[in-house]
Coordinates of C-alpha atoms in Angstrom, one line a residue:
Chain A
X1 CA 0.0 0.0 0.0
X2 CA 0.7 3.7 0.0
X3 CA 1.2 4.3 3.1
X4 CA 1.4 2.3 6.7
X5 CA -1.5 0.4 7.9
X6 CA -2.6 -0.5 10.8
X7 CA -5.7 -2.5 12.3
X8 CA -8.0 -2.3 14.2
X9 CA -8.3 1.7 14.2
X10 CA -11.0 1.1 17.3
X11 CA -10.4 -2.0 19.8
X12 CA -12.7 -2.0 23.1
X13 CA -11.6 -5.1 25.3
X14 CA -12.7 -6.2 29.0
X15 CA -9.9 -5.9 31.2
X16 CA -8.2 -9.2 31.2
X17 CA -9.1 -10.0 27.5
X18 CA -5.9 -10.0 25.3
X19 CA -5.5 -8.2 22.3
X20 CA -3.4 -8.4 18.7
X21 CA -3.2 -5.1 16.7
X22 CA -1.5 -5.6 13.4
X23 CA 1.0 -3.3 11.5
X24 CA 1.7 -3.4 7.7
X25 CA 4.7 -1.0 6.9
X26 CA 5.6 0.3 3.5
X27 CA 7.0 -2.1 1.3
X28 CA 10.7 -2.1 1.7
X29 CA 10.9 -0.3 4.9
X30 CA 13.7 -2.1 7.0
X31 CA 12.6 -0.5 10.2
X32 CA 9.5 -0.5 12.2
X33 CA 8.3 1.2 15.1
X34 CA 6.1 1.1 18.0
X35 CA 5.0 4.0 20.1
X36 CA 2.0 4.6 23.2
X37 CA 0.0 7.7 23.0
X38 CA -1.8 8.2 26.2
X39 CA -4.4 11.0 25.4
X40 CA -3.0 14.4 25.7
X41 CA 0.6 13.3 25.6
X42 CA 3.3 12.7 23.1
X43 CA 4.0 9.7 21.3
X44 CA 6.1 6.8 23.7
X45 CA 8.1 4.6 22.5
X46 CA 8.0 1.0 22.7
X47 CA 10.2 -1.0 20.3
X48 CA 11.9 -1.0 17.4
X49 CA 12.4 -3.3 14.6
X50 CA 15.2 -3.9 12.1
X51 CA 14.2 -6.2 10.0
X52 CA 12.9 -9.3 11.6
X53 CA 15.3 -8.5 14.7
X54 CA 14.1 -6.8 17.5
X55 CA 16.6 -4.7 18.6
X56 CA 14.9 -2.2 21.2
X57 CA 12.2 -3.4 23.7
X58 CA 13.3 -1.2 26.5
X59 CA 10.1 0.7 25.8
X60 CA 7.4 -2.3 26.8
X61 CA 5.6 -1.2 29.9
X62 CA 5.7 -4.7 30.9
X63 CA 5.8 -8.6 30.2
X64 CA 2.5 -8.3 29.3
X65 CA 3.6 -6.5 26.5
X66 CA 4.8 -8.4 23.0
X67 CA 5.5 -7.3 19.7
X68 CA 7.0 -9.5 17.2
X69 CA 8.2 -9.3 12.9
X70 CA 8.3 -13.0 12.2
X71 CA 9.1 -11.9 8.4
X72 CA 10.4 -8.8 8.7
X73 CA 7.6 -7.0 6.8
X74 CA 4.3 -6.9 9.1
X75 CA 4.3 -6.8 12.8
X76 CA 2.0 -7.5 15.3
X77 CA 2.0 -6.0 18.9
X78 CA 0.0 -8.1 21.6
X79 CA -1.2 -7.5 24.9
X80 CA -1.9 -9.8 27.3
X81 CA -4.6 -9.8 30.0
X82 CA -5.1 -6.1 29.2
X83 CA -6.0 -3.6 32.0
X84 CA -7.2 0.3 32.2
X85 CA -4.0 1.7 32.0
X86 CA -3.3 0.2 28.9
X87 CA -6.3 2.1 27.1
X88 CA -4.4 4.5 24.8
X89 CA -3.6 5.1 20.8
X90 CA -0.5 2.5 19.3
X91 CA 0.8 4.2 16.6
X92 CA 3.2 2.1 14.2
X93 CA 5.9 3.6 12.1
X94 CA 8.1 2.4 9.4
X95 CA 11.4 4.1 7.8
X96 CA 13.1 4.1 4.6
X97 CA 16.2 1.4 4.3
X98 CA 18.7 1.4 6.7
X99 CA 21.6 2.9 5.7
X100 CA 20.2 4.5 2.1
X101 CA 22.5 7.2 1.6
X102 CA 23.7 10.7 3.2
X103 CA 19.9 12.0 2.0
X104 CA 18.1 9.4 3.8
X105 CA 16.9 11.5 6.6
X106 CA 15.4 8.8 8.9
X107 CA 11.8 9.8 8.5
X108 CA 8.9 8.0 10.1
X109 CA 5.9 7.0 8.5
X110 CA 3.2 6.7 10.5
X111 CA -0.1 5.0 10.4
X112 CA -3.2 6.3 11.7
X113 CA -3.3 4.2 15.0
X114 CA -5.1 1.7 17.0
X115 CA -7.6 3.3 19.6
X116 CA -7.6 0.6 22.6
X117 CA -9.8 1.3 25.1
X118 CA -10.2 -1.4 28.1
X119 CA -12.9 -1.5 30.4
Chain B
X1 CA 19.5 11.0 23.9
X2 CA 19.1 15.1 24.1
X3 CA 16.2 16.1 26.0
X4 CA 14.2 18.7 24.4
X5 CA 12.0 21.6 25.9
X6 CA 9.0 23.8 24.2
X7 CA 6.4 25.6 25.0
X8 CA 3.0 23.9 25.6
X9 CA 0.6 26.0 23.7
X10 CA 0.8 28.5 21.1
X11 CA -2.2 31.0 19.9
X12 CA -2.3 32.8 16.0
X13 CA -4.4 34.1 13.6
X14 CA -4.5 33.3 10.0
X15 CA -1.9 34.6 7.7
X16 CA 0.7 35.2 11.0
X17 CA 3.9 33.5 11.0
X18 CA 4.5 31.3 13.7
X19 CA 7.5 30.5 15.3
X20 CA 8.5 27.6 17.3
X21 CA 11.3 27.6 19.7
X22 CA 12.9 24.0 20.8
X23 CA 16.0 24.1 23.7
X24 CA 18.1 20.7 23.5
X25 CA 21.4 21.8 25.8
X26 CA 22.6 18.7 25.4
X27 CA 22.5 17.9 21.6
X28 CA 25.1 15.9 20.4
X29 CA 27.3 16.1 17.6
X30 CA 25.7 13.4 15.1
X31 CA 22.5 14.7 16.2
X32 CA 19.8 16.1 13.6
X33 CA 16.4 18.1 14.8
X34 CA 13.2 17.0 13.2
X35 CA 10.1 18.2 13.3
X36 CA 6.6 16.5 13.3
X37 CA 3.2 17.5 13.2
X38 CA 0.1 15.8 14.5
X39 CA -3.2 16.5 13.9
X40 CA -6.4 14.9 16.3
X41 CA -6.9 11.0 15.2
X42 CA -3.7 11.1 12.9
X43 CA -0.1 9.6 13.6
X44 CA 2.8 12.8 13.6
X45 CA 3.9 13.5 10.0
X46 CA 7.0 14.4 8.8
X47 CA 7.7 18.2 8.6
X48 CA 11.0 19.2 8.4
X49 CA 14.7 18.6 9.7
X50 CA 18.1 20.0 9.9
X51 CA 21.5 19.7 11.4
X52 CA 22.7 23.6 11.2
X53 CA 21.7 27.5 10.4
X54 CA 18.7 27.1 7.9
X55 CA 16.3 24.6 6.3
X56 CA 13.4 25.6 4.0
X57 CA 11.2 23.2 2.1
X58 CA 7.5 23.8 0.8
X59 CA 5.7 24.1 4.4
X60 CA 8.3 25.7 6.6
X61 CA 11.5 26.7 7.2
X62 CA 14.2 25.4 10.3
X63 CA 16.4 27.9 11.9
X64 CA 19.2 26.5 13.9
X65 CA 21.9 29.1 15.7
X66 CA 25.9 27.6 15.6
X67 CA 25.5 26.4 19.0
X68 CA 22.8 24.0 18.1
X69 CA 21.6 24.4 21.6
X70 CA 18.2 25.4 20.3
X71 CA 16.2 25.6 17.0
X72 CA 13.1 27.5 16.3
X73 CA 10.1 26.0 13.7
X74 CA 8.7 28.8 11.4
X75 CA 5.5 28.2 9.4
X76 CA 4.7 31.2 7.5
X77 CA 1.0 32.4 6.9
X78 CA -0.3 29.8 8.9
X79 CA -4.3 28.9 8.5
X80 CA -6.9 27.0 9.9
X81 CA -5.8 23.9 9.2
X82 CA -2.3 24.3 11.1
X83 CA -3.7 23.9 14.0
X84 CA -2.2 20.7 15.0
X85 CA 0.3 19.6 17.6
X86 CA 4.0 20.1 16.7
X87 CA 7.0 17.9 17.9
X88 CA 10.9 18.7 18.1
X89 CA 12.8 15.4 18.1
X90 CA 16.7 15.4 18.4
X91 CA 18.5 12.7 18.1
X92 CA 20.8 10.6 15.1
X93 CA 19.8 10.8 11.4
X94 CA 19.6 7.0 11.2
X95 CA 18.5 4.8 13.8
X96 CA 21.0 2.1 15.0
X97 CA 19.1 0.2 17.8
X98 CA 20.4 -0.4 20.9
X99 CA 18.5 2.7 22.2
X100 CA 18.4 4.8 19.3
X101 CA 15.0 5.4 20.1
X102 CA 13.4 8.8 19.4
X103 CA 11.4 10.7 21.8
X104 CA 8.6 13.1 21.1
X105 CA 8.0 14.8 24.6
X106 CA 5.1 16.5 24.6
X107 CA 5.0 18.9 22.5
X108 CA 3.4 22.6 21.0
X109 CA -0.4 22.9 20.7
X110 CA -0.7 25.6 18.0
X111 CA -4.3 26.9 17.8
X112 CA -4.7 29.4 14.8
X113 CA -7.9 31.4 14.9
X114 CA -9.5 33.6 12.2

């Protein structure tokens, strides 16, 4: 696709419930991203992606927390017996190859989010 | 990573030009400064970013002094639809892992009024 995709946008889960949201980056992109947005504040990050490696976790609130890139193209973040504080936007982001060229700038590419709200 | 510092909330009218000021005391030297924008229900988008004095592409222009200790955002003639929330990230030009993580803070709420 055009641009980074992510789904569900909305998820509403009882507390305890797990939940999968999905990420498709754009085609090519090497690195993927995952970030918490509580509402009101700035994007958090979670983890990071190169590839199929998972090279930053340090972000992951806790081990409920799990994100893997079993092909190195889409990614899936999962969260295990969810609870209220969890409710919040996850915004996934992919960037251009690693290592393109002195005008490779680093951008991220963002998707739209997916809403989780836990009762 | 250098910690960054901006005011929470900014105020305009339409066809002002707003500036932006960022303060990152601690920038290092393979450091860039990159600005996002966010509007309500949308993931940040890519705006503009530099390394020193000035940057100017179609939507706004980056002014960064020799110190690099700070860096100001201008949007000229901003509108209605700038209203958004804007981000000032510093940090390397190409991620690494290992902790090469980015972080957004919370950033500018710019509210431009007629």
């Amino acid at each position: 696709g055009a641009g980074v995709s992510q789904s569900p946008r909305y998820k509403v889960a009882k507390r305890g419930q797990d939940v999968a949201l999905r990420c498709d980056p754009i085609s090519g992109h090497v690195s993927l991203f995952w970030y918490q947005q509580a509402l009101g504040q700035g994007p958090e990050f979670l983890t990071y992606f190169q590839n199929e490696a998972q090279l930053d976790k340090s972000g992951l609130p806790s081990d409920r927390f799990f994100a893997e890139r079993p092909e190195g193209s889409v990614s899936t973040l999962k969260i295990q017996r969810t609870q209220q504080e969890d409710s919040a936007v996850y915004l996934c982001a992919s960037s251009s190859p690693f290592g393109q060229g002195a005008f490779d700038t680093g951008e991220l590419f963002f998707g739209e989010g997916s809403r989780l709200t836990v009762l | 990573l250098a910690k960054t510092t901006q005011p929470i909330s900014m105020d305009s009218y339409e066809g002002q030009e707003v500036n932006i000021t960022c303060s990152h005391n601690n920038i290092a030297t393979n450091d860039y400064i990159t600005w996002y924008q966010q509007f309500p229900s949308q993931g940040p988008r890519f705006i503009i970013q530099g390394y020193k004095t000035k940057v100017t592409n179609e939507v706004a222009s980056l002014f960064i002094p020799a110190d690099r200790k700070s860096s100001t955002l201008s949007l000229p003639r901003v509108s209605l639809s700038d209203t958004a929330v804007y981000y000032c990230l510093v940090g390397p030009r190409i991620l690494t892992g290992g902790g090469n993580k980015l972080t957004f803070g919370t950033g500018t709420q710019l509210k431009v009024e007629l």
